[in-house]
CSV table of C-alpha atoms in Angstrom, one decimal:
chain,number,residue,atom,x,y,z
A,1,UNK,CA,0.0,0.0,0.0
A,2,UNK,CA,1.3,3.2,-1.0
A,3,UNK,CA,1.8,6.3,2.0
A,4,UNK,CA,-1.0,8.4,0.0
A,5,UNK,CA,-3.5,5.3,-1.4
A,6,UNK,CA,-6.1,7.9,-2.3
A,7,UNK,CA,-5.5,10.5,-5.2
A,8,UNK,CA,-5.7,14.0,-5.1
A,9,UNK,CA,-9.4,15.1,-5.6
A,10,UNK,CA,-9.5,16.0,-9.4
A,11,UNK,CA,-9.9,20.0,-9.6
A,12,UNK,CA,-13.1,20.4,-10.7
A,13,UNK,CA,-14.9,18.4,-8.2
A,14,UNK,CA,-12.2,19.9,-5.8
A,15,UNK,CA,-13.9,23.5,-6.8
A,16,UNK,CA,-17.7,22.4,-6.6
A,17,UNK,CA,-17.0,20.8,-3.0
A,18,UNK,CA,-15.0,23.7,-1.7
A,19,UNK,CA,-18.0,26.0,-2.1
A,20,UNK,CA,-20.3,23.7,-0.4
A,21,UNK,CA,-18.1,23.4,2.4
A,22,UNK,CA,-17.9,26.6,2.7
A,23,UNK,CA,-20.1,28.6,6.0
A,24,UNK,CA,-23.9,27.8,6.0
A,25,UNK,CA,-25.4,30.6,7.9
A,26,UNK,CA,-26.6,29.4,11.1
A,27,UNK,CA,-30.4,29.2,11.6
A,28,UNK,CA,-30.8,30.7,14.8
A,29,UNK,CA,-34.9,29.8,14.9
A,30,UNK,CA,-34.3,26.0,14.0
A,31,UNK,CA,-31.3,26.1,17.0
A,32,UNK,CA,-33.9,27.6,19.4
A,33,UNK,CA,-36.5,25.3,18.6
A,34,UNK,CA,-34.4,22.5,18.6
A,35,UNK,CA,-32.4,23.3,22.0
A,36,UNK,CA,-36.6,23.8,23.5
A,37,UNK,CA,-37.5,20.2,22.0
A,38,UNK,CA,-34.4,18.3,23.1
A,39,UNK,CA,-35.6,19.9,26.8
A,40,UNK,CA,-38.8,18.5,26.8
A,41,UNK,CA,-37.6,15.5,25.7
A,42,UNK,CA,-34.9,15.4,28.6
A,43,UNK,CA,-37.6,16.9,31.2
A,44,UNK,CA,-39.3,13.8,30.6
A,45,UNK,CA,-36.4,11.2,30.9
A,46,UNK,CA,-33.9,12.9,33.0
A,47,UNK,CA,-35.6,16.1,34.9
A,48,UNK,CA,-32.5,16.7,36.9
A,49,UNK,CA,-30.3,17.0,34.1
A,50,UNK,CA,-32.8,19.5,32.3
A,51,UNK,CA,-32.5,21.4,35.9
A,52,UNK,CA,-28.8,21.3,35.3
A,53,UNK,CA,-29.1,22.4,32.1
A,54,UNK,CA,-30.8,25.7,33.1
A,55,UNK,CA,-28.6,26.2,35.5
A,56,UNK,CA,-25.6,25.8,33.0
A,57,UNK,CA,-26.7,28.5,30.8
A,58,UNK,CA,-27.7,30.8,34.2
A,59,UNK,CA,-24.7,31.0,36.2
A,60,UNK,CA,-25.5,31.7,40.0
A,61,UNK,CA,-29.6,30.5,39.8
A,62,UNK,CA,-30.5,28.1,42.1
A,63,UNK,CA,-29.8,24.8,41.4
A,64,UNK,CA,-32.5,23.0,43.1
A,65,UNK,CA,-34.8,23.5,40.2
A,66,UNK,CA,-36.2,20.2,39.0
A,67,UNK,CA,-39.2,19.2,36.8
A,68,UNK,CA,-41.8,17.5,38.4
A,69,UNK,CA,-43.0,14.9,36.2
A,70,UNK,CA,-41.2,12.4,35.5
A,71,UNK,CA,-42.6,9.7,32.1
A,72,UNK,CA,-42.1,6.3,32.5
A,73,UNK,CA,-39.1,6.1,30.2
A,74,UNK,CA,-39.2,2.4,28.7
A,75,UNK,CA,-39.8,3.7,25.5
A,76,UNK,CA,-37.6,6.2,25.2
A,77,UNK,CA,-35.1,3.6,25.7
A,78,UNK,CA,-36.7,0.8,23.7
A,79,UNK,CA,-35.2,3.9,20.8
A,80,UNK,CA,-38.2,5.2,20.3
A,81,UNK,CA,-37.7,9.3,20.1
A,82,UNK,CA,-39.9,10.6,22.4
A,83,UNK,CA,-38.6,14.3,21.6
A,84,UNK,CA,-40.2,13.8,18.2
A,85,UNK,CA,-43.4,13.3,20.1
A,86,UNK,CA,-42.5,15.9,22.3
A,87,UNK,CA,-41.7,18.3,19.0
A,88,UNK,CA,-45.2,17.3,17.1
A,89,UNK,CA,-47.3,18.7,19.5
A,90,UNK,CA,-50.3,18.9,17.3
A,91,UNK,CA,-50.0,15.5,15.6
A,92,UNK,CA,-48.5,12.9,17.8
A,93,UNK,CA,-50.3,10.5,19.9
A,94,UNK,CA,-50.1,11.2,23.7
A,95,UNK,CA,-47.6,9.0,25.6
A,96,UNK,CA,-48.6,5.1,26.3
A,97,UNK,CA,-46.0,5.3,29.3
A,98,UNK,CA,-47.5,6.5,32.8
A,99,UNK,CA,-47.0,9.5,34.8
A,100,UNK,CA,-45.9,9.7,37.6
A,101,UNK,CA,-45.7,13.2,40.2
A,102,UNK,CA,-42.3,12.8,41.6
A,103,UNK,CA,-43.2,15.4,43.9
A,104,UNK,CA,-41.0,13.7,46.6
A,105,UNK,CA,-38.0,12.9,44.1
A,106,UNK,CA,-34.7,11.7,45.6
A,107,UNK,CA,-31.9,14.1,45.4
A,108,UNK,CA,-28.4,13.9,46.0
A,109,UNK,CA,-28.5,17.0,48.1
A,110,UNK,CA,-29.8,17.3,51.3
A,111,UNK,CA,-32.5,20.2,52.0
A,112,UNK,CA,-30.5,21.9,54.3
A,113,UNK,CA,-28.0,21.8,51.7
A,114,UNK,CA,-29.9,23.4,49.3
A,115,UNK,CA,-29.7,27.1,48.5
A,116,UNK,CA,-33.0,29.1,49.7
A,117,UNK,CA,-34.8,30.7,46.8
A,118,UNK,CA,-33.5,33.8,46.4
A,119,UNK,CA,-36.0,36.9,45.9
A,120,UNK,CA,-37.1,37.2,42.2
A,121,UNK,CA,-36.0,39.9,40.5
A,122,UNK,CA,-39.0,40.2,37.4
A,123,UNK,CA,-38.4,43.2,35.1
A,124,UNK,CA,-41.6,45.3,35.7
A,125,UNK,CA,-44.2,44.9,33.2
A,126,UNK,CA,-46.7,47.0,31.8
A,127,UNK,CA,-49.6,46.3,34.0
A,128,UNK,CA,-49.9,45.3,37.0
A,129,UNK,CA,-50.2,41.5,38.2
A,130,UNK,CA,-53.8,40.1,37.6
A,131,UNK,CA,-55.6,39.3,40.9
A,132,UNK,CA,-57.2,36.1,39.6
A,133,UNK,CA,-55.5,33.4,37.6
A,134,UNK,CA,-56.8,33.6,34.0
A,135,UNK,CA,-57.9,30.4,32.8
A,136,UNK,CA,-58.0,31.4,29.1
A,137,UNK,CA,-54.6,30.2,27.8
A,138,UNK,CA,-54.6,30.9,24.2
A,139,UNK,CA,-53.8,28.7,21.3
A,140,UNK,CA,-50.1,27.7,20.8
A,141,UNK,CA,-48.8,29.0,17.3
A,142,UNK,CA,-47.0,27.3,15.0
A,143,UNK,CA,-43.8,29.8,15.7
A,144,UNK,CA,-43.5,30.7,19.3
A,145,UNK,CA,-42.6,33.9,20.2
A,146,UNK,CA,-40.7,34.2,23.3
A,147,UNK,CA,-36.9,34.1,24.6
A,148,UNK,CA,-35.9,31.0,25.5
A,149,UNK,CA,-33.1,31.6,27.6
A,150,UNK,CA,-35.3,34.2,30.4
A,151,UNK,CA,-38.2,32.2,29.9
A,152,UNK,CA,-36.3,29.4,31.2
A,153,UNK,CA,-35.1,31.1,33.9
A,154,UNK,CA,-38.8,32.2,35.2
A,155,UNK,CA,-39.8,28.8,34.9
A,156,UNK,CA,-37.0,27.7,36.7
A,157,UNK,CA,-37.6,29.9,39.8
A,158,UNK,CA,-41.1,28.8,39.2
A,159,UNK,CA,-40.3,24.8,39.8
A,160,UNK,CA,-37.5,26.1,42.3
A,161,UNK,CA,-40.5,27.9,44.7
A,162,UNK,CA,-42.9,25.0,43.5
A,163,UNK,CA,-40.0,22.7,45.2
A,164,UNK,CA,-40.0,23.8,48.1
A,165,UNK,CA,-43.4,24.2,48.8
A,166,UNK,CA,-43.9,27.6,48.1
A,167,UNK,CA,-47.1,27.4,45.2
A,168,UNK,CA,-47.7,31.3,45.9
A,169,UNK,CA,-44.3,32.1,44.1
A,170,UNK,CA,-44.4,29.8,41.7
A,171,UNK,CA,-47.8,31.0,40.7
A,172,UNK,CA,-46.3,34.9,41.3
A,173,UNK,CA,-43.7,34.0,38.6
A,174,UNK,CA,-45.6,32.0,36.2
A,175,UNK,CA,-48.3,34.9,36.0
A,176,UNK,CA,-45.2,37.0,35.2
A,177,UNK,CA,-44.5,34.3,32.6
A,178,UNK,CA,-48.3,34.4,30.8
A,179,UNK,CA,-48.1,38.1,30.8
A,180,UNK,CA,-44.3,38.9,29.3
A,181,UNK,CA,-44.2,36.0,26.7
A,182,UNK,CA,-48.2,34.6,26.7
A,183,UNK,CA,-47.1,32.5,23.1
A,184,UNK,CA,-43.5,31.8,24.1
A,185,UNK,CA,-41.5,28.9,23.8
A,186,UNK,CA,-42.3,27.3,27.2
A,187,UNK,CA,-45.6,28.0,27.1
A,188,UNK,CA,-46.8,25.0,27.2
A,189,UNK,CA,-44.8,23.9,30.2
A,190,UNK,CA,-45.9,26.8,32.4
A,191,UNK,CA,-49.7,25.9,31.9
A,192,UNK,CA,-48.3,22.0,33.4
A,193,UNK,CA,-46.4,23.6,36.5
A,194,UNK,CA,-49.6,26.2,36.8
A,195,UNK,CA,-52.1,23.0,37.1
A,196,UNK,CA,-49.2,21.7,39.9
A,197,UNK,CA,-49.2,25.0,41.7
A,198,UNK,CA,-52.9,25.5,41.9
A,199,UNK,CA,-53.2,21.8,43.1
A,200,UNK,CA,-50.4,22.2,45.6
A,201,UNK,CA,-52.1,25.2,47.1
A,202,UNK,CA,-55.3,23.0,47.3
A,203,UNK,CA,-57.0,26.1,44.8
A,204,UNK,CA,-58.7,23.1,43.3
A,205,UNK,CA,-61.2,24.8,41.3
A,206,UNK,CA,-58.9,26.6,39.7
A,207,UNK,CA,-56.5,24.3,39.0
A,208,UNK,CA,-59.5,21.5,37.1
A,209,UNK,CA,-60.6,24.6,35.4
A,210,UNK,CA,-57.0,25.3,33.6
A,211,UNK,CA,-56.5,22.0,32.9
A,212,UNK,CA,-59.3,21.7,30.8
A,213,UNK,CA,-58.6,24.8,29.2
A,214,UNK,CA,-55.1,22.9,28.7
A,215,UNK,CA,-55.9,19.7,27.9
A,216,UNK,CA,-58.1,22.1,25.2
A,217,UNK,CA,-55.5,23.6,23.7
A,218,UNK,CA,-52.7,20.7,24.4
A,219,UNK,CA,-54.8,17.9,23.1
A,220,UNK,CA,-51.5,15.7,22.1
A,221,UNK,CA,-49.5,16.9,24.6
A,222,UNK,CA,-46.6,14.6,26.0
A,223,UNK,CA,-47.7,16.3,29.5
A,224,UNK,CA,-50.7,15.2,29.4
A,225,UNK,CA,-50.0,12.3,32.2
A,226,UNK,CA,-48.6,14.8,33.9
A,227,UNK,CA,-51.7,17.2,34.6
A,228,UNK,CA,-53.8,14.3,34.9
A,229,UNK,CA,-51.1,13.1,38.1
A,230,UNK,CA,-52.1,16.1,39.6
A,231,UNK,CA,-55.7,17.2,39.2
A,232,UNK,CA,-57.3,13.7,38.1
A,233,UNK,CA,-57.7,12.1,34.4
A,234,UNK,CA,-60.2,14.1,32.7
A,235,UNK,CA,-63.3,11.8,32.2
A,236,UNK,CA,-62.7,10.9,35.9
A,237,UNK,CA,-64.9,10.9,39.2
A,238,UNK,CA,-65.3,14.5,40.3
A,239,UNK,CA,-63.2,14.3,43.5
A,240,UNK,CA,-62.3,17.5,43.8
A,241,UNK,CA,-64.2,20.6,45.5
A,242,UNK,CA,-63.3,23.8,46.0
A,243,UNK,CA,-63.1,23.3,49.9
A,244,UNK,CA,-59.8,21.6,49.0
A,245,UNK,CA,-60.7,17.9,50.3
A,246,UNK,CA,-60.2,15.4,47.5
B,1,UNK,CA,-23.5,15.1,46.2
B,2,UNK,CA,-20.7,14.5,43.4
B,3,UNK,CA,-23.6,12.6,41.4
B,4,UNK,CA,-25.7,16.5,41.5
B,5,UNK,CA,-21.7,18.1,40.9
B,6,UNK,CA,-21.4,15.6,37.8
B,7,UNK,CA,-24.7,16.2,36.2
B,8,UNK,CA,-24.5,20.0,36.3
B,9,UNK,CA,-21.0,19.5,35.0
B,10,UNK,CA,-22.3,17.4,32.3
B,11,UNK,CA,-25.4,19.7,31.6
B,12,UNK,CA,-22.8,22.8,30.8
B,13,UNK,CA,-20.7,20.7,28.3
B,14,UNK,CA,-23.9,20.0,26.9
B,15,UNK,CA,-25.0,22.8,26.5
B,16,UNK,CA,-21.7,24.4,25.0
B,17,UNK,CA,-21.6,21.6,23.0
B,18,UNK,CA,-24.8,22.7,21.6
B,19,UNK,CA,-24.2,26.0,21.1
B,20,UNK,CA,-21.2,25.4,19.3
B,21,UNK,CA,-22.1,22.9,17.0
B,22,UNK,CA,-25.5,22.7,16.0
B,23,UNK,CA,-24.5,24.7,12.8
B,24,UNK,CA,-21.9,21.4,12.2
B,25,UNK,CA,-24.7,18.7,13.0
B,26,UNK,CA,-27.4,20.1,10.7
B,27,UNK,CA,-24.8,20.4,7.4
B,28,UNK,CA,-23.7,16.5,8.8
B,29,UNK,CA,-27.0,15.2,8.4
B,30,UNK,CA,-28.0,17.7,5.3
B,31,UNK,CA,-24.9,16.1,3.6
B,32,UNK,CA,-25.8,12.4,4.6
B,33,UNK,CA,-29.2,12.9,3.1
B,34,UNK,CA,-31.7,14.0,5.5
B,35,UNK,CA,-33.7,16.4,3.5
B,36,UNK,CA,-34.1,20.0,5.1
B,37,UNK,CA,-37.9,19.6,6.3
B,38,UNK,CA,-36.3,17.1,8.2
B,39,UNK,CA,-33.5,18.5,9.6
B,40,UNK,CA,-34.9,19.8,13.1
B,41,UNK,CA,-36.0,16.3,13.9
B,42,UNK,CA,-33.2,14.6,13.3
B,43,UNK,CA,-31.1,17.0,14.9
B,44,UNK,CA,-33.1,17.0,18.0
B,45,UNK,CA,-32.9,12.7,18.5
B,46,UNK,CA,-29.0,13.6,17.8
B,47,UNK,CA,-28.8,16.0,20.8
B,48,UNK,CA,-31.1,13.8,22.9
B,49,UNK,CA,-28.6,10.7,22.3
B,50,UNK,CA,-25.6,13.2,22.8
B,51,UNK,CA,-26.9,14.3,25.9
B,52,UNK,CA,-27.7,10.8,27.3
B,53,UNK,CA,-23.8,10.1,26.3
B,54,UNK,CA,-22.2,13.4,27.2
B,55,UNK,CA,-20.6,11.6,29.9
B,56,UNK,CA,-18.6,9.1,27.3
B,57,UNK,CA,-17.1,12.1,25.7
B,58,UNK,CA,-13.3,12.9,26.3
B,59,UNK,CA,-12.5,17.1,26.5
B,60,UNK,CA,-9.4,16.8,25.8
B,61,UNK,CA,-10.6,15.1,22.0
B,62,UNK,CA,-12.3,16.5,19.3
B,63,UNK,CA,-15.4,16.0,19.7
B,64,UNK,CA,-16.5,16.4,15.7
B,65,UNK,CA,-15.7,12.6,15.1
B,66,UNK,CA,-17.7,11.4,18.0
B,67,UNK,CA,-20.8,13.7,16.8
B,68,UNK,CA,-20.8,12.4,13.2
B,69,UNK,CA,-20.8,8.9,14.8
B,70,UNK,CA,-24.3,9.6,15.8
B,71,UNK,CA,-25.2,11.3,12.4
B,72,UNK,CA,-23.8,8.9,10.5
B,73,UNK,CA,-25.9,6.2,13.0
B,74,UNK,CA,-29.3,8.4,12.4
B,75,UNK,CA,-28.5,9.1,8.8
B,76,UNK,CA,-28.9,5.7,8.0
B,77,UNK,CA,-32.1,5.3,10.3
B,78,UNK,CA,-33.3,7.7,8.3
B,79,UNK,CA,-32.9,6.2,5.1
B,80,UNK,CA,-34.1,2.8,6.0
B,81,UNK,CA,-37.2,4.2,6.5
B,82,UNK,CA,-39.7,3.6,4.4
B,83,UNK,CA,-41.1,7.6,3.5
B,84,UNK,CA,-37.3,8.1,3.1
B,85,UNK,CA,-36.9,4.8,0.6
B,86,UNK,CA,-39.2,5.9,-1.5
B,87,UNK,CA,-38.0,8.9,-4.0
B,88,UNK,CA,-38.3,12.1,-2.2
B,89,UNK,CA,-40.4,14.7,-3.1
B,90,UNK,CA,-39.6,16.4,-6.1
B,91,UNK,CA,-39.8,19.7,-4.6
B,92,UNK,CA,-36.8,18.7,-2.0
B,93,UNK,CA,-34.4,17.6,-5.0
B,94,UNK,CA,-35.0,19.4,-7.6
B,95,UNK,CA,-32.8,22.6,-8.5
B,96,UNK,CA,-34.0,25.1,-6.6
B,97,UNK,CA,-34.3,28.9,-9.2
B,98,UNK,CA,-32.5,31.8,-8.6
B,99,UNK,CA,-29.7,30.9,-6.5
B,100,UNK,CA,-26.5,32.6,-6.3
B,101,UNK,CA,-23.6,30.9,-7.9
B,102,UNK,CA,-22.4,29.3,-4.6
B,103,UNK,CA,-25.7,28.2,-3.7
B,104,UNK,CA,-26.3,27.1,-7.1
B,105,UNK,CA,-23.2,25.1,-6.4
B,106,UNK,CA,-24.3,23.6,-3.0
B,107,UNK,CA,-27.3,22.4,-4.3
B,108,UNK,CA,-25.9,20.5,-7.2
B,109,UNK,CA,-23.3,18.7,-4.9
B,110,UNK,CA,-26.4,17.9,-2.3
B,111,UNK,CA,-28.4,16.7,-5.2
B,112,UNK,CA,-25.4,14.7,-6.6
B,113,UNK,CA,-24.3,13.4,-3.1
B,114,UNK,CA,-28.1,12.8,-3.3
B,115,UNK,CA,-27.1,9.5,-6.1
B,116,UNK,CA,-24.6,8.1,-4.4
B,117,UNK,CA,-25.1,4.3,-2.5
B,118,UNK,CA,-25.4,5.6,1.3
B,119,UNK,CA,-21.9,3.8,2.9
B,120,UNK,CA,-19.9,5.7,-0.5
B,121,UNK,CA,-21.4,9.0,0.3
B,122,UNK,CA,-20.8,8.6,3.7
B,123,UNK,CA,-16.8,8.0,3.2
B,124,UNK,CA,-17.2,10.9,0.7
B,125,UNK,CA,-18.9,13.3,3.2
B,126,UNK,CA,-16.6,12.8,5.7
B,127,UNK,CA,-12.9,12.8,3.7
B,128,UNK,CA,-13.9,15.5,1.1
B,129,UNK,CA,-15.7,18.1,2.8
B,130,UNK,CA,-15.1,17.7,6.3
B,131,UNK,CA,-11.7,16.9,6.0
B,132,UNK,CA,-11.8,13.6,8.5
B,133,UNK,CA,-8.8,11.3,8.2
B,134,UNK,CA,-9.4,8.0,6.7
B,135,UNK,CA,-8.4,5.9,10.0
B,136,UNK,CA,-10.7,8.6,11.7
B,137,UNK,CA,-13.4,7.4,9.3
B,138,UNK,CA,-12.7,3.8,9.9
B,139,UNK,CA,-13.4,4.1,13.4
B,140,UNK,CA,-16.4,6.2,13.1
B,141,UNK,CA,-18.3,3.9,10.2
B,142,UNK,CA,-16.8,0.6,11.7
B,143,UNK,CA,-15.0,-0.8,8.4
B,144,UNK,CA,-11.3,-1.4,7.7
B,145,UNK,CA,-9.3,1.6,6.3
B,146,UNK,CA,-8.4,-0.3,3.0
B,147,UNK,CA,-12.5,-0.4,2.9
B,148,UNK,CA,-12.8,3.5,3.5
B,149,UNK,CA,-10.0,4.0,0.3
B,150,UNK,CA,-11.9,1.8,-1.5
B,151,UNK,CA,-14.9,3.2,-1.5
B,152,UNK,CA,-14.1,6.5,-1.5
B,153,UNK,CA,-12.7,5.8,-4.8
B,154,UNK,CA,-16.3,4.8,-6.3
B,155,UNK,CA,-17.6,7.1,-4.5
B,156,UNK,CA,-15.5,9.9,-6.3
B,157,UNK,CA,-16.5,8.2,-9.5
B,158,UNK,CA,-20.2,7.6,-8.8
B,159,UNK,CA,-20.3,11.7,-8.0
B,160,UNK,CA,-18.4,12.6,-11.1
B,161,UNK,CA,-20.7,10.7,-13.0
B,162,UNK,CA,-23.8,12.3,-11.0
B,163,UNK,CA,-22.8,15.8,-11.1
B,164,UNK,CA,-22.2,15.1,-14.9
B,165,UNK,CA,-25.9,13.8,-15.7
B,166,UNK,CA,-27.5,16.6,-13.2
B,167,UNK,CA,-25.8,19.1,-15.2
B,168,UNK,CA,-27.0,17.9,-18.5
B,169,UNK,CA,-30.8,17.3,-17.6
């Protein structure tokens, strides 16, 4: 075997391949929307890692952040791509796997360990913060229109509070959520951690009445489990009142 | 403890990863036939399977090779497929009007690279316009070097030969 086996590339294809190597531009709306689905997909398999993933691109958050939902992930690993379900909100079937509300997750931190939730600090936005929770949560568009990287960090603060049993400021900062970005990326994912606020504060009412308006608007939606874990399956007994005993 | 200090470790590589070299993935699997509606979707199981392996990768290595391991892996997923068997729609291959003379030139190569027998494209891909070595190829694809020279050779002649009929339809 010769020290060079393979030729020189003949000049002309040499020229035509050069110019396709050359920079594509970067599609910064395909990398957004692909960096959103692979963290619902992850959220669903792995939520710590998607809480260390926030807190990767927010130096100094809290850390303790973690998703609250946790899919049963045997098909994820059978190879099926659950992001691609995850990503066709509109047209894939809802998850066969079951939910489960890992409300009491195991971590490898201790609670004294973790940091307190430090005091939001929420640009101020044109009106003031509704009284009631609106229940109306609009229709998801086919191009969200948000930032990804702040809305992550409300909803973060949002699961933070929601972690340690404060539903008030989750609620506080999801509300700041709906108003600032009410079609943005994580849309979807605030109306799921909404429904687990409103349950955890026993605002039962409330919380039934936005998950229908979700479950509405979400038909397909991977979380659908997830809201069901914490206000009841949909067709379900009524079990709930509004005097907070289930 | 050190589990929660690994995972946020592994979480920030990800992520830089990501930021660095989505813009590499997406022309990967655009060049190894995954046509451009499909390109977010493929990209996303790619990050999902990165992610789940982050920990195997080694900083100090580049980690190009072991990224175009899993697009070469998905690529052919892709293809077996049977919406991907069948011919693609017309609209995906065909020359797209009023490009630019670069982008004129892009598409013909993606439409010739288009022809080519999956494995020879691959090899092609990955020696021609991404510059990988041929024992770097061999240990990405999983063949022999002497089988990477060999079909990089057809693979040169089978694109010739394609980029020769495109331009005369």
């Amino acid at each position: 075997m010769s020290e060079h086996p393979i030729d020189d590339l003949p000049s002309d294809l040499t020229e035509l391949l050069e110019r396709e190597a050359s920079a594509h531009p970067e599609d910064t709306v395909l990398k957004e929307t692909v960096l959103h689905r692979v963290e619902m997909s992850l959220a669903l398999a792995t939520p710590m890692s998607v809480a260390g993933m926030h807190s990767a691109g927010s130096a100094g958050r809290v850390v303790g952040a973690r998703i609250a939902a946790v899919i049963g992930v045997g098909a994820f690993a059978a190879g099926v791509t659950v992001g691609t379900l995850a990503a066709n909100r509109t047209a894939a079937p809802a998850p066969a796997g079951p939910v489960v509300v890992a409300a009491s997750q195991p971590t490898t931190t201790a609670v004294s360990q973790m940091p307190s939730i430090a005091t939001p600090r929420f640009d101020p936005l044109p009106t003031a913060p509704s009284a009631s929770v609106a229940i109306e949560i609009g229709q998801p568009r086919d191009k969200p229109n948000g930032d990804l990287v702040r809305e992550r960090e409300r909803l973060d603060f949002a699961r933070s509070a929601l972690d340690h049993d404060d539903p008030t400021e989750a609620i506080a900062a999801l509300d700041y959520h709906a108003r600032k970005w009410p079609h943005g990326y994580l849309a979807e994912e605030r109306e799921v951690i909404w429904i687990q606020a409103l349950a955890k504060s026993a605002r039962w009412a409330e919380a039934q009445k936005r998950a229908a308006a979700f479950r509405q608007t979400y038909p397909t939606s991977v979380f659908a489990g997830t809201v069901d874990a914490a206000v009841g399956p949909a067709n379900g007994p009524s079990f709930v009142t509004d005097s907070g005993t289930r | 403890m050190s589990l929660a200090i690994d995972r946020d470790v592994a979480a920030k590589r990800f992520r830089e990863l990501f930021d660095v070299e989505f813009a590499f993935v997406c022309r990967a699997l655009r060049r190894l036939g995954v046509l451009e509606a499909d390109i977010g979707d493929v990209a996303q199981e790619l990050f999902v399977l990165v992610h789940k392996n982050i920990a195997e990768l080694d900083p100090k290595r580049s980690v190009r090779p072991w990224l175009y391991g899993f697009a070469v892996r998905l690529a052919s997923n892709y293809r077996r497929l049977a919406r991907h068997r069948e011919n693609a729609p017309i609209s995906s291959l065909a020359p797209a009007a009023n490009l630019d003379a670069d982008r004129a030139a892009r598409d013909l190569v993606l439409r010739a690279l288009h022809e080519l027998d999956f494995d020879r494209r691959t090899v092609l891909v990955m020696h021609d316009l991404e510059g990988f070595a041929s024992p770097e190829i061999a240990a990405i694809v999983h063949v022999p070097v002497n089988t990477v020279y060999s079909r990089l050779r057809l693979a040169r002649q089978d694109f010739r030969e394609a980029i020769a009929r495109l331009e005369t339809a």
